PDB file of N, CA, C and O in Angstrom:
ATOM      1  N   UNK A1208       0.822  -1.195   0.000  1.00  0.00           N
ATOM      2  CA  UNK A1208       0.000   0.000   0.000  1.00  0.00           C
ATOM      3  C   UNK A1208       0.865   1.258   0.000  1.00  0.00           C
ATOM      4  O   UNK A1208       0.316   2.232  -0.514  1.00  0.00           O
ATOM      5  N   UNK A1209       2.181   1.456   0.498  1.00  0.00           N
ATOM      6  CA  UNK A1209       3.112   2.345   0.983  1.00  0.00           C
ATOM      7  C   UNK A1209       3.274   2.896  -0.898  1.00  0.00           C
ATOM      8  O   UNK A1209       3.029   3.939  -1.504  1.00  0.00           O
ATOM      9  N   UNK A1210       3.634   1.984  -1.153  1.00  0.00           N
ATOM     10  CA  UNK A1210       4.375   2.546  -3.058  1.00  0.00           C
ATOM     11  C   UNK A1210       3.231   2.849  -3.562  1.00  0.00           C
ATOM     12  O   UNK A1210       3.426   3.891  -4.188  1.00  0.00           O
ATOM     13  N   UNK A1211       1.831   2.460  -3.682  1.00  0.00           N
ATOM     14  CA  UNK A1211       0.649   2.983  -4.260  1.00  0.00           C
ATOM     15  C   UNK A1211       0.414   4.545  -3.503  1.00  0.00           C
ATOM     16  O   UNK A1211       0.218   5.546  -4.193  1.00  0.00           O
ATOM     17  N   UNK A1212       0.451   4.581  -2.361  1.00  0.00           N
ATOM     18  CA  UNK A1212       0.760   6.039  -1.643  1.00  0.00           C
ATOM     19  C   UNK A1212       1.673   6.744  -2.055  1.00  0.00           C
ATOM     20  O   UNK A1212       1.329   7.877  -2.391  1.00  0.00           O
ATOM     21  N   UNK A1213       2.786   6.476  -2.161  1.00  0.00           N
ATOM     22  CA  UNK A1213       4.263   7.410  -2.586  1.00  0.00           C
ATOM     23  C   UNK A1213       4.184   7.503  -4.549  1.00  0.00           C
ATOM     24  O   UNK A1213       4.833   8.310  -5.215  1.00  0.00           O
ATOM     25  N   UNK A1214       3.367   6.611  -5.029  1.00  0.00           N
ATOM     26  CA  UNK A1214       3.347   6.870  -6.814  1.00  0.00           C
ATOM     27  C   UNK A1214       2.190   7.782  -6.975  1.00  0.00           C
ATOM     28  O   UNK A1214       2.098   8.235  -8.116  1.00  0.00           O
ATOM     29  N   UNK A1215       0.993   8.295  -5.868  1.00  0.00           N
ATOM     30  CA  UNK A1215       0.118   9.155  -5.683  1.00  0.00           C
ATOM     31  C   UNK A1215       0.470  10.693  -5.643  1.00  0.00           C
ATOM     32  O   UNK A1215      -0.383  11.564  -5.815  1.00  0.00           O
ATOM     33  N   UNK A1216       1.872  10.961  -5.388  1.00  0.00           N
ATOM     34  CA  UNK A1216       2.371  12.152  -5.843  1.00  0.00           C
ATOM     35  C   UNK A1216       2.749  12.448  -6.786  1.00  0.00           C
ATOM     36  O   UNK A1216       2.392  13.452  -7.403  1.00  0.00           O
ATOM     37  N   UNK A1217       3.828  11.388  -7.245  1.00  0.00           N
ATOM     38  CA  UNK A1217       4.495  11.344  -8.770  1.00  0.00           C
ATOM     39  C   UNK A1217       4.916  10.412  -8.804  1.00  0.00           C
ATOM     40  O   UNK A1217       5.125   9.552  -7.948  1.00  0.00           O
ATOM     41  N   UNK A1218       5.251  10.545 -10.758  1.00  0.00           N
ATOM     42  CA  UNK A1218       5.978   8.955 -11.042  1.00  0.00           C
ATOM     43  C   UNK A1218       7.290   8.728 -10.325  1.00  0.00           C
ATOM     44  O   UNK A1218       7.758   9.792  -9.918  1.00  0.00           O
ATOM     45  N   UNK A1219       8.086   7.575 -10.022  1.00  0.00           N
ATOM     46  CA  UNK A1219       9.154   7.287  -8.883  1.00  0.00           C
ATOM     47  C   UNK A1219      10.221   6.584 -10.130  1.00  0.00           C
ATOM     48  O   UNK A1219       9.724   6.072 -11.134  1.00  0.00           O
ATOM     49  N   UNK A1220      11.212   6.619  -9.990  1.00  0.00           N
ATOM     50  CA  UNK A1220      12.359   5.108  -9.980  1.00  0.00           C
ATOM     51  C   UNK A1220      12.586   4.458  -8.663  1.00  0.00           C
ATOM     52  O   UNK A1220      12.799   4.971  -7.564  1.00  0.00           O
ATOM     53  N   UNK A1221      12.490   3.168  -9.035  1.00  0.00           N
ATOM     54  CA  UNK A1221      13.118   2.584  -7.770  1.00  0.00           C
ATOM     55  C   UNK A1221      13.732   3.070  -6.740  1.00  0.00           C
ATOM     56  O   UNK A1221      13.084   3.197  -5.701  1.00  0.00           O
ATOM     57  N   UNK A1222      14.819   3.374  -6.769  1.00  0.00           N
ATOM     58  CA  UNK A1222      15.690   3.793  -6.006  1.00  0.00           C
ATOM     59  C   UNK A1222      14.787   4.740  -5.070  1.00  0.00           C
ATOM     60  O   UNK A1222      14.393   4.553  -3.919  1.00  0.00           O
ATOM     61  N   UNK A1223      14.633   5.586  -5.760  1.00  0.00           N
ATOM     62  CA  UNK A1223      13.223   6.401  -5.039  1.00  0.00           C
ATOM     63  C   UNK A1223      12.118   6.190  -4.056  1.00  0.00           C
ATOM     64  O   UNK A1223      11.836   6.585  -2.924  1.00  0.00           O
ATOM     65  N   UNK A1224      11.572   5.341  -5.032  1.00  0.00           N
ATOM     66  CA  UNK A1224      10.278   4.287  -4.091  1.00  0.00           C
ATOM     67  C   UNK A1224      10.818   3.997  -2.747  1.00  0.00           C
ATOM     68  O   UNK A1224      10.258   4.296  -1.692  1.00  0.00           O
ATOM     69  N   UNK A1225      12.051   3.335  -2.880  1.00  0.00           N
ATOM     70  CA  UNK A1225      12.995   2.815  -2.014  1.00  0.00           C
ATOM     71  C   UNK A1225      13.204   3.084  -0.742  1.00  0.00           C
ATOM     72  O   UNK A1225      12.930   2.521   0.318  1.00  0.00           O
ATOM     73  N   UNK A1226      13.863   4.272  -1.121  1.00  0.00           N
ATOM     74  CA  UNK A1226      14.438   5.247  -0.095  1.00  0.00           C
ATOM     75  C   UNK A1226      12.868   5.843   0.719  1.00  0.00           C
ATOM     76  O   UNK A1226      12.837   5.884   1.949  1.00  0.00           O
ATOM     77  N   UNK A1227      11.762   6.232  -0.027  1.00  0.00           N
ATOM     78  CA  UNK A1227      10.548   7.054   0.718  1.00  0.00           C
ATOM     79  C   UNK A1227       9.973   5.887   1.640  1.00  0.00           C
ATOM     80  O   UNK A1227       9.205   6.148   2.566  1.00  0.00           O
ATOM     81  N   UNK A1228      10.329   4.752   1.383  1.00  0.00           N
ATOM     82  CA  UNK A1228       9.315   3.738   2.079  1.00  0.00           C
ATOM     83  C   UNK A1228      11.102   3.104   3.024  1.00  0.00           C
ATOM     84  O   UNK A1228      11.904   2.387   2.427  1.00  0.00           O
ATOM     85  N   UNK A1229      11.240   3.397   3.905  1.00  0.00           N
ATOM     86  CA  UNK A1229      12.558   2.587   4.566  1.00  0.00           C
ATOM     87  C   UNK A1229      11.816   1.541   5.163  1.00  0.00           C
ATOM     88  O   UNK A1229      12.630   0.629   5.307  1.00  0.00           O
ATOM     89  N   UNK A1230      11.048   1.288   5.459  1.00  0.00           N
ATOM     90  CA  UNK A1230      10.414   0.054   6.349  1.00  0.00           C
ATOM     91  C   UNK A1230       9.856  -1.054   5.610  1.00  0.00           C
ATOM     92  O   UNK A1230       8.932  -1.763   6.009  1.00  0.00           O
ATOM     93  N   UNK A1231      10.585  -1.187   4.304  1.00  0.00           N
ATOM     94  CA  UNK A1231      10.141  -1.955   3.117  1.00  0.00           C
ATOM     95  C   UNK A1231      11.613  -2.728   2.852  1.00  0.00           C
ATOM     96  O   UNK A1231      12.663  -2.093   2.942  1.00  0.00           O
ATOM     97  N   UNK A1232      11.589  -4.090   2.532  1.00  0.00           N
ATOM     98  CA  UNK A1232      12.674  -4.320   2.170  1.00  0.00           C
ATOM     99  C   UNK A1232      12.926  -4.378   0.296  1.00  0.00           C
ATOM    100  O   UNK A1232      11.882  -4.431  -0.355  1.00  0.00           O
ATOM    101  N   UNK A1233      13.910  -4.371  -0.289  1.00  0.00           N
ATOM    102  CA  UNK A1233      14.171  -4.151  -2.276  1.00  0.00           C
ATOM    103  C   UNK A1233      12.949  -5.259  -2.624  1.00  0.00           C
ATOM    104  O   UNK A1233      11.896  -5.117  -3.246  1.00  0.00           O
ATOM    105  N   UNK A1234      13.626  -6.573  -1.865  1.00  0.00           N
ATOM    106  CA  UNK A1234      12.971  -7.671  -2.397  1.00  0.00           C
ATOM    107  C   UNK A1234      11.352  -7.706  -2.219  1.00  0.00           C
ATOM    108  O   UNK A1234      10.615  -8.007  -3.157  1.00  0.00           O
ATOM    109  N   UNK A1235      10.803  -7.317  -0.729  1.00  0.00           N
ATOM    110  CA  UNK A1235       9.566  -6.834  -0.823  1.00  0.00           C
ATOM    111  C   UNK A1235       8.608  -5.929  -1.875  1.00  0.00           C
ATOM    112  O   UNK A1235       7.554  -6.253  -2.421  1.00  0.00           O
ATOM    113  N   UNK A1236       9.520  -4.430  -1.968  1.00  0.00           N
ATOM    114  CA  UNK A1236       9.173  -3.813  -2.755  1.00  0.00           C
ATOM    115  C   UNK A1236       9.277  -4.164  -4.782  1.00  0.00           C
ATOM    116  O   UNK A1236       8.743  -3.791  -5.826  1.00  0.00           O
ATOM    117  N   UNK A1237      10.091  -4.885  -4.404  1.00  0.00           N
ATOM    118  CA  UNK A1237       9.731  -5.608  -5.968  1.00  0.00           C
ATOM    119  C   UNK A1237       8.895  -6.555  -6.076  1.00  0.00           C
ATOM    120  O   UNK A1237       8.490  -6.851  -7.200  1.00  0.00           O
ATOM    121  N   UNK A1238       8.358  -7.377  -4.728  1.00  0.00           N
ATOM    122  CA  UNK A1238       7.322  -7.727  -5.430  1.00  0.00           C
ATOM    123  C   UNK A1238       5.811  -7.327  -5.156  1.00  0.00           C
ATOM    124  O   UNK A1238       4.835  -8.001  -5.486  1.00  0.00           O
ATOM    125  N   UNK A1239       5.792  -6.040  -4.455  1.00  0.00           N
ATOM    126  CA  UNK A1239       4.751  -5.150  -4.544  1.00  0.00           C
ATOM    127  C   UNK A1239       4.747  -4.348  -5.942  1.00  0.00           C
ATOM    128  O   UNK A1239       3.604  -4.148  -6.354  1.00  0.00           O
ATOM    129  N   UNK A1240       5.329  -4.064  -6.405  1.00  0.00           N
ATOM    130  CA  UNK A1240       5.510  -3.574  -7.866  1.00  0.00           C
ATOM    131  C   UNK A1240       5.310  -4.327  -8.866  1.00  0.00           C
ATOM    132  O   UNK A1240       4.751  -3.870  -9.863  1.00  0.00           O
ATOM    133  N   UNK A1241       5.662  -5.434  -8.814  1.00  0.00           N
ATOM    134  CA  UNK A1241       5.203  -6.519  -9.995  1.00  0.00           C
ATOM    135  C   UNK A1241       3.872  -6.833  -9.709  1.00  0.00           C
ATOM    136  O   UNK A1241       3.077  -6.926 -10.645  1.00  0.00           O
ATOM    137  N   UNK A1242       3.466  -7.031  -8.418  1.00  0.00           N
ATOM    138  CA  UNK A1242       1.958  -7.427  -8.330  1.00  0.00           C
ATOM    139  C   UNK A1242       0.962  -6.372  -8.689  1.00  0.00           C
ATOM    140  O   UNK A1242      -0.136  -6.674  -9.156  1.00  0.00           O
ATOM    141  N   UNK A1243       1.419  -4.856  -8.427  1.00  0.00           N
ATOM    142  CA  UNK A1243       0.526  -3.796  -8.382  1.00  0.00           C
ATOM    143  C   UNK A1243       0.563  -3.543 -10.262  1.00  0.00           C
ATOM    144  O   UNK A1243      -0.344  -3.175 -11.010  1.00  0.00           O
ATOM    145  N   UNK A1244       1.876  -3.886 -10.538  1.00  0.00           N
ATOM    146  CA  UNK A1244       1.846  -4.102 -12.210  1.00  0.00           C
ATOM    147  C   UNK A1244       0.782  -5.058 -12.896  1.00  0.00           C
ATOM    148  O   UNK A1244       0.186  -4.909 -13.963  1.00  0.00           O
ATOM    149  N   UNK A1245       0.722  -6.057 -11.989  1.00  0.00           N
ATOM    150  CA  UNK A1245       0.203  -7.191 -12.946  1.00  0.00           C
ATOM    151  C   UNK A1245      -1.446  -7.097 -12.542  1.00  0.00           C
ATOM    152  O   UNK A1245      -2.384  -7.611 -13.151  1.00  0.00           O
ATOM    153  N   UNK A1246      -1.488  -6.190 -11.192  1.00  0.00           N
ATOM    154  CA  UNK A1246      -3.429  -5.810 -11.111  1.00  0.00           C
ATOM    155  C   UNK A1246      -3.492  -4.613 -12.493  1.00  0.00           C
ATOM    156  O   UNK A1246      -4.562  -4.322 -13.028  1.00  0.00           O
ATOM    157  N   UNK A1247      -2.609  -4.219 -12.776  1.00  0.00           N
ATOM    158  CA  UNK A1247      -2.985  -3.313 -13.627  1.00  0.00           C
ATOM    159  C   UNK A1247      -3.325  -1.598 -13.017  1.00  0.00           C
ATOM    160  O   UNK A1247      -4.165  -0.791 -13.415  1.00  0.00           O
ATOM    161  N   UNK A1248      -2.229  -1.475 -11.841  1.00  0.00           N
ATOM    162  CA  UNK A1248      -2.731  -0.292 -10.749  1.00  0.00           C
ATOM    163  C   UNK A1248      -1.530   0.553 -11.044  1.00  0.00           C
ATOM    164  O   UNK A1248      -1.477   1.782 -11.037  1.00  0.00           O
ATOM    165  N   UNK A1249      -0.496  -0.375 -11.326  1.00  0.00           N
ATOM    166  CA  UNK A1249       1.181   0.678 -11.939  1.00  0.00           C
ATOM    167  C   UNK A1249       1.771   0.087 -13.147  1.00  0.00           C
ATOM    168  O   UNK A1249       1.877  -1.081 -13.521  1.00  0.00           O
ATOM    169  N   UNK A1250       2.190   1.411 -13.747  1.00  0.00           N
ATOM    170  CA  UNK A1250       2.617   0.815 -14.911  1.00  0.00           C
ATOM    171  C   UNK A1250       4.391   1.104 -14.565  1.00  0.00           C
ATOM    172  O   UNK A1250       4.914   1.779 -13.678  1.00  0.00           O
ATOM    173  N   UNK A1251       4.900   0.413 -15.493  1.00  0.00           N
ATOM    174  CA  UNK A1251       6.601   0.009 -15.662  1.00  0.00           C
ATOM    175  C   UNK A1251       7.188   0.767 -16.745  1.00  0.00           C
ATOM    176  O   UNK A1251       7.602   0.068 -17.670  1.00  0.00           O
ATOM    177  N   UNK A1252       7.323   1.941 -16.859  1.00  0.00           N
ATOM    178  CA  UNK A1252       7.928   1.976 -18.292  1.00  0.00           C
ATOM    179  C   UNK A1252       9.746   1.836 -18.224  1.00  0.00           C
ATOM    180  O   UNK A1252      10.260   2.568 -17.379  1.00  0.00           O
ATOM    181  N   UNK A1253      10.496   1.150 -18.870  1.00  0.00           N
ATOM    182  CA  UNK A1253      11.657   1.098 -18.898  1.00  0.00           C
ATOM    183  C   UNK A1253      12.284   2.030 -20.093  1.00  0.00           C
ATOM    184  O   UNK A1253      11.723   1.896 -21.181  1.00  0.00           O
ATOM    185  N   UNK A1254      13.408   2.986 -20.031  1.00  0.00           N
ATOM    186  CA  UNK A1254      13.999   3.464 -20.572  1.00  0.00           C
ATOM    187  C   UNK A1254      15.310   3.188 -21.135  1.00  0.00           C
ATOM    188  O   UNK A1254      16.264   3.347 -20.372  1.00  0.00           O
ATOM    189  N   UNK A1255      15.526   2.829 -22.249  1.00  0.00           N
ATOM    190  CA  UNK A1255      16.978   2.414 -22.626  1.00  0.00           C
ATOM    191  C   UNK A1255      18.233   3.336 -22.643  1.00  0.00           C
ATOM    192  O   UNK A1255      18.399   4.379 -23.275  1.00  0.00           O
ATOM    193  N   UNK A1256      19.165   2.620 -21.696  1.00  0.00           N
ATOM    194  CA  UNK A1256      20.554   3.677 -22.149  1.00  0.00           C
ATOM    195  C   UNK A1256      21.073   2.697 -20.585  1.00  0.00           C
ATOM    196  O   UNK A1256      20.597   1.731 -19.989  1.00  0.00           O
ATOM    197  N   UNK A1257      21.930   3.328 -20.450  1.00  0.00           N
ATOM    198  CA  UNK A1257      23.362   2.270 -19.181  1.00  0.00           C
ATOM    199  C   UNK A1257      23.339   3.547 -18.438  1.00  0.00           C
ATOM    200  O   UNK A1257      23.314   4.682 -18.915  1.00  0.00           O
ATOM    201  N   UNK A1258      23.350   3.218 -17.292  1.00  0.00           N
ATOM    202  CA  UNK A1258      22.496   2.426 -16.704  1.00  0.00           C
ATOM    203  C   UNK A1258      20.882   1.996 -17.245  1.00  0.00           C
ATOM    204  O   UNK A1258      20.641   3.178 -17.490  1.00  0.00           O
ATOM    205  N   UNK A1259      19.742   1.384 -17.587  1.00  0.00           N
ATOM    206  CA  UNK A1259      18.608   1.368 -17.633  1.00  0.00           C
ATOM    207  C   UNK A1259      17.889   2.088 -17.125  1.00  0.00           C
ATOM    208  O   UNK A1259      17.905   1.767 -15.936  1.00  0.00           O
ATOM    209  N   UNK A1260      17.035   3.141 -17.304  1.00  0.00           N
ATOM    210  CA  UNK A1260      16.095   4.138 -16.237  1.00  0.00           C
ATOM    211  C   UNK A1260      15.086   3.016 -16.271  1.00  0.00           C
ATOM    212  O   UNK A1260      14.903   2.197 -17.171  1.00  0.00           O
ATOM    213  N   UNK A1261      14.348   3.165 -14.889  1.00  0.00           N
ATOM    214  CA  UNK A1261      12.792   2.114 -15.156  1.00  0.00           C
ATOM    215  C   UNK A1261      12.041   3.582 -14.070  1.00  0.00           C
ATOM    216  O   UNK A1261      12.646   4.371 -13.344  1.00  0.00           O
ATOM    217  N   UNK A1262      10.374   3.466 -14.399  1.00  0.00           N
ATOM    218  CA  UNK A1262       9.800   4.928 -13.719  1.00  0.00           C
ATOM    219  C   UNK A1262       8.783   3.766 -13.668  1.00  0.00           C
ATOM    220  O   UNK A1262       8.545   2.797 -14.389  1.00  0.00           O
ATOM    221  N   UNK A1263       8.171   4.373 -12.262  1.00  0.00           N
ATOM    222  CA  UNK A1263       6.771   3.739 -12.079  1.00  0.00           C
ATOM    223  C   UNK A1263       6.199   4.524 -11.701  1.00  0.00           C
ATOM    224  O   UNK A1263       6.475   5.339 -10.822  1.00  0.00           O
ATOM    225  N   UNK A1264       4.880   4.346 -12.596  1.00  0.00           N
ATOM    226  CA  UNK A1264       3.588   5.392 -12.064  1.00  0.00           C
ATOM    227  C   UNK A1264       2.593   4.974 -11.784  1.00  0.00           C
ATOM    228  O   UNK A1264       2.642   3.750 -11.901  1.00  0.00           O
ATOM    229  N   UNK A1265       1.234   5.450 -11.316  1.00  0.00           N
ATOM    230  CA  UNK A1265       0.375   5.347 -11.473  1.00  0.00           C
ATOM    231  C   UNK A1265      -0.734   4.975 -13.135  1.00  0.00           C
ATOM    232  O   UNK A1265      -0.551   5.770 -14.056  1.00  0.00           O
ATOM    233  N   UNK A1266      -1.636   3.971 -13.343  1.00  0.00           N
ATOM    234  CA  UNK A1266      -2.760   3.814 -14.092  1.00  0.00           C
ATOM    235  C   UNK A1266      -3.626   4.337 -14.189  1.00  0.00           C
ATOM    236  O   UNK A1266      -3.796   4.879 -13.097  1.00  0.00           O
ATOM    237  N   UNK A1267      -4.395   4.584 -14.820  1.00  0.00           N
ATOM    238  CA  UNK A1267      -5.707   5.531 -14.552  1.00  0.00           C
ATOM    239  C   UNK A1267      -6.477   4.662 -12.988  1.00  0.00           C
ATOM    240  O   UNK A1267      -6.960   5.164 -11.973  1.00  0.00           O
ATOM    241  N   UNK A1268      -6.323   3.393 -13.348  1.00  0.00           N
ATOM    242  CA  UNK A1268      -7.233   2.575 -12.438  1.00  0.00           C
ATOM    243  C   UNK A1268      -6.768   2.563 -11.263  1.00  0.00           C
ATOM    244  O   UNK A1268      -7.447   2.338 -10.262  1.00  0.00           O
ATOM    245  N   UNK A1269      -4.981   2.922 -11.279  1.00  0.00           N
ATOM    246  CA  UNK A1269      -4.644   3.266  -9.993  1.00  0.00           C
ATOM    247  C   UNK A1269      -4.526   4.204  -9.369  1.00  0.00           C
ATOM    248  O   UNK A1269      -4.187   4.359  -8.196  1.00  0.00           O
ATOM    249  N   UNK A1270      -4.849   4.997 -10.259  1.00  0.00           N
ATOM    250  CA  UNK A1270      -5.234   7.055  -9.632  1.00  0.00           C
ATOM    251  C   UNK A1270      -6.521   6.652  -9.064  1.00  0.00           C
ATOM    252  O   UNK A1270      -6.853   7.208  -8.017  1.00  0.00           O
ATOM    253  N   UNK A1271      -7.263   5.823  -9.552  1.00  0.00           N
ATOM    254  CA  UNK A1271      -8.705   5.952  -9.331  1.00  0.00           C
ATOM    255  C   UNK A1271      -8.960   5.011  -7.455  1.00  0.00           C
ATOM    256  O   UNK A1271      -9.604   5.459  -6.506  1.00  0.00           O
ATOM    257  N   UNK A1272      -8.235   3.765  -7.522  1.00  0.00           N
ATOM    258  CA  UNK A1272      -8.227   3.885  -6.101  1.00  0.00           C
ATOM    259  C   UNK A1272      -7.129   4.203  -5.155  1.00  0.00           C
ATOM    260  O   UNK A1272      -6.907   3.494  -4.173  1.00  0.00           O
ATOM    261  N   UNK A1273      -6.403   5.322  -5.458  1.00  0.00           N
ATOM    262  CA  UNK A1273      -5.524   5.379  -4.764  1.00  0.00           C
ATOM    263  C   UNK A1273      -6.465   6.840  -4.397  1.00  0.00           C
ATOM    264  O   UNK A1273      -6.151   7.150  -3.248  1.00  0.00           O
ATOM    265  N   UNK A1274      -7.399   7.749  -4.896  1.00  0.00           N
ATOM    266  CA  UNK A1274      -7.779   8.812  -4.432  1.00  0.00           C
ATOM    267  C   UNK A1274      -9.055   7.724  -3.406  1.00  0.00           C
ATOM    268  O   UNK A1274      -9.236   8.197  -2.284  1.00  0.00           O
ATOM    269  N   UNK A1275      -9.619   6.823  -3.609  1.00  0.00           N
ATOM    270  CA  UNK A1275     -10.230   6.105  -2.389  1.00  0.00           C
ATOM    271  C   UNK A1275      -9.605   5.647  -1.727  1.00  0.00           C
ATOM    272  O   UNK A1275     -10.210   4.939  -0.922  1.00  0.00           O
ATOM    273  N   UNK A1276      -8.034   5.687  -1.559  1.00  0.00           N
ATOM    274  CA  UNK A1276      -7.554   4.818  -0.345  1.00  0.00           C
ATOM    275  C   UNK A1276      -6.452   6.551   0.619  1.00  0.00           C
ATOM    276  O   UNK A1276      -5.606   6.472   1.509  1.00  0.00           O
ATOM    277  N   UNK A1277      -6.901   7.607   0.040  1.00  0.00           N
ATOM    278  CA  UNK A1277      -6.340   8.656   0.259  1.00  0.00           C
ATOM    279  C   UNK A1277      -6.189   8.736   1.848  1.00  0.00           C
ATOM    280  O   UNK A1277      -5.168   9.066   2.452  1.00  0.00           O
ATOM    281  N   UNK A1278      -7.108   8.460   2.259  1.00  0.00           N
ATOM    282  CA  UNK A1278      -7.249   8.712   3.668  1.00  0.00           C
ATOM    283  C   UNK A1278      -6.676   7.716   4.524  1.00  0.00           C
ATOM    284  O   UNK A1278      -6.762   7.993   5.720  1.00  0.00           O
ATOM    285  N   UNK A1279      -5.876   6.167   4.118  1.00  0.00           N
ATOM    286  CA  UNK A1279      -5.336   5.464   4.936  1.00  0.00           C
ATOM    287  C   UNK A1279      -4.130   5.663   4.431  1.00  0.00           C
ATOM    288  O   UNK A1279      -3.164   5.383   5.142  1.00  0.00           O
ATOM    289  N   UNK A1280      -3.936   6.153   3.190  1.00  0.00           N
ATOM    290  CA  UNK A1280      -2.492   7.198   3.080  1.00  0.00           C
ATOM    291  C   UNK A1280      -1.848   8.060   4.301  1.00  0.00           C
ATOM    292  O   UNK A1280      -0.744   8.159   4.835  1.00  0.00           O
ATOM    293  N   UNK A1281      -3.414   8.750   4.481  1.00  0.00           N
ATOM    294  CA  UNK A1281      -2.827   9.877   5.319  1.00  0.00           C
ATOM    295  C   UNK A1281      -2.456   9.361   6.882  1.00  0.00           C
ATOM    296  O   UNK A1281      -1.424   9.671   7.478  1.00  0.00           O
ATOM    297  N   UNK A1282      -3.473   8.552   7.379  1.00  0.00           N
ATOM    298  CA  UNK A1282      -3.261   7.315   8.471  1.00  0.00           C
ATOM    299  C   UNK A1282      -2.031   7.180   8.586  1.00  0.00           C
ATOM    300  O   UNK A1282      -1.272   7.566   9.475  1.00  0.00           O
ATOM    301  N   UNK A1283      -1.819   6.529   7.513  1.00  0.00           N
ATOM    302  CA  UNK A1283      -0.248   5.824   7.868  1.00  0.00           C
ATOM    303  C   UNK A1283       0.667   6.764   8.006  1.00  0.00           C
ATOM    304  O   UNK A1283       1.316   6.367   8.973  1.00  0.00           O
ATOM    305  N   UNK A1284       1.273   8.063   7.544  1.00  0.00           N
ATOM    306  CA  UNK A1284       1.593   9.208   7.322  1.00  0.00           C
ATOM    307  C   UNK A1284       1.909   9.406   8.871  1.00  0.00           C
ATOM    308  O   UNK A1284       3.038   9.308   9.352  1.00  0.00           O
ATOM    309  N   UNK A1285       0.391   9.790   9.799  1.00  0.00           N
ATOM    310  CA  UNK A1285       0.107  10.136  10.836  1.00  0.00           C
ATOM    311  C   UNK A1285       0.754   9.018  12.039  1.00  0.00           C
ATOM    312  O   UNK A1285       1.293   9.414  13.073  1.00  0.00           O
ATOM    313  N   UNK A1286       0.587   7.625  11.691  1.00  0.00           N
ATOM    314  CA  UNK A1286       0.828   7.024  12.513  1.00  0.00           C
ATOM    315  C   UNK A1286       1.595   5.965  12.260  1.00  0.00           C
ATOM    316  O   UNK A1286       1.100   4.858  12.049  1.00  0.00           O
ATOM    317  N   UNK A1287       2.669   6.153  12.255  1.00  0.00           N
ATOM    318  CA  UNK A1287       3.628   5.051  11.313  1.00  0.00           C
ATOM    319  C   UNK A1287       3.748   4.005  12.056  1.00  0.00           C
ATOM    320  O   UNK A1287       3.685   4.133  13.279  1.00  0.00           O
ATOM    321  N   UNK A1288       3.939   2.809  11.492  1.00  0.00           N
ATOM    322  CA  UNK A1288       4.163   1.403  12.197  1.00  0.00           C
ATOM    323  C   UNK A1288       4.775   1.183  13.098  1.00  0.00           C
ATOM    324  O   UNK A1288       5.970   1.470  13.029  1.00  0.00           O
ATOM    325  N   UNK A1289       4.186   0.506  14.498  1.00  0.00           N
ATOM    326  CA  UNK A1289       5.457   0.550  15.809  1.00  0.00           C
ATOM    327  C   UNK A1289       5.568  -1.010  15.658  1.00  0.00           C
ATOM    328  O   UNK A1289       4.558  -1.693  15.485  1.00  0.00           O
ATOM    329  N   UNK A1290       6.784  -1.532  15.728  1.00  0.00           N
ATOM    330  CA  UNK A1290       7.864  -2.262  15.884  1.00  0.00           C
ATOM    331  C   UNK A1290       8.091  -2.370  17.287  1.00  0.00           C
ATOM    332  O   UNK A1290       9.249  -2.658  17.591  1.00  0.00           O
ATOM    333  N   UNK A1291       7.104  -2.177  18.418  1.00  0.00           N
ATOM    334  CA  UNK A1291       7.085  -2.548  19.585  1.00  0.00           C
ATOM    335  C   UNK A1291       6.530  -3.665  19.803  1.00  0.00           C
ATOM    336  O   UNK A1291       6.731  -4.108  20.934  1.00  0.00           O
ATOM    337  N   UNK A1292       5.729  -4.451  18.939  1.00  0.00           N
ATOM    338  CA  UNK A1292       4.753  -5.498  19.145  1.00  0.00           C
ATOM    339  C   UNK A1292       5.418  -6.906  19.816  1.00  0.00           C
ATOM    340  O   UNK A1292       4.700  -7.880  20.046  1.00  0.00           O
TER     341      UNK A1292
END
C-alpha cells in the first residue's frame, strides 16, 4: 500500500520508491511492484541507455483507487508502524 501512496504524488524510480518507504525491504518492494503491475494499478515503463532508467507510475485505475484509499495514506503518514509489538 506504501508505493501505491508514494506513486500518488508522482511517477518514482526505484531507487526512489525505495528510499521514501525505509520500512520496506528491495525484495519486498519488488514484489509489490510486480503485483501492483500485474493488477494493472502501476505501470513500468523502462527506458533504454546504461544504466537502464525504469519509472513507475500510477494507471488511470490506480489514480482511481488510490484517491479512495487517500485517507489510509494519510493514516499511515500520521501514525507510522510501531515495531514494539
Amino acid at each position: 500500500m506504501d508505493s501505491l501512496c508514494e506513486l500518488g504524488t508522482a511517477s518514482r524510480r526505484f531507487g526512489r520508491l525505495r528510499q521514501s518507504i525505509p520500512a520496506i525491504s528491495e525484495k519486498m518492494l519488488t514484489q509489490q511492484l510486480r503485483e501492483l503491475e500485474a493488477d494493472g494499478l502501476v505501470n513500468r515503463e523502462v527506458y533504454p541507455g546504461s544504466p537502464t532508467k525504469v519509472v513507475y507510475s500510477l494507471t488511470e485505475s490506480g489514480a482511481a483507487l488510490n484517491a479512495g484509499a487517500e485517507a489510509l495514506c494519510r493514516w499511515g503518514e500520521q501514525f507510522p508502524s510501531r515495531t514494539d509489538a
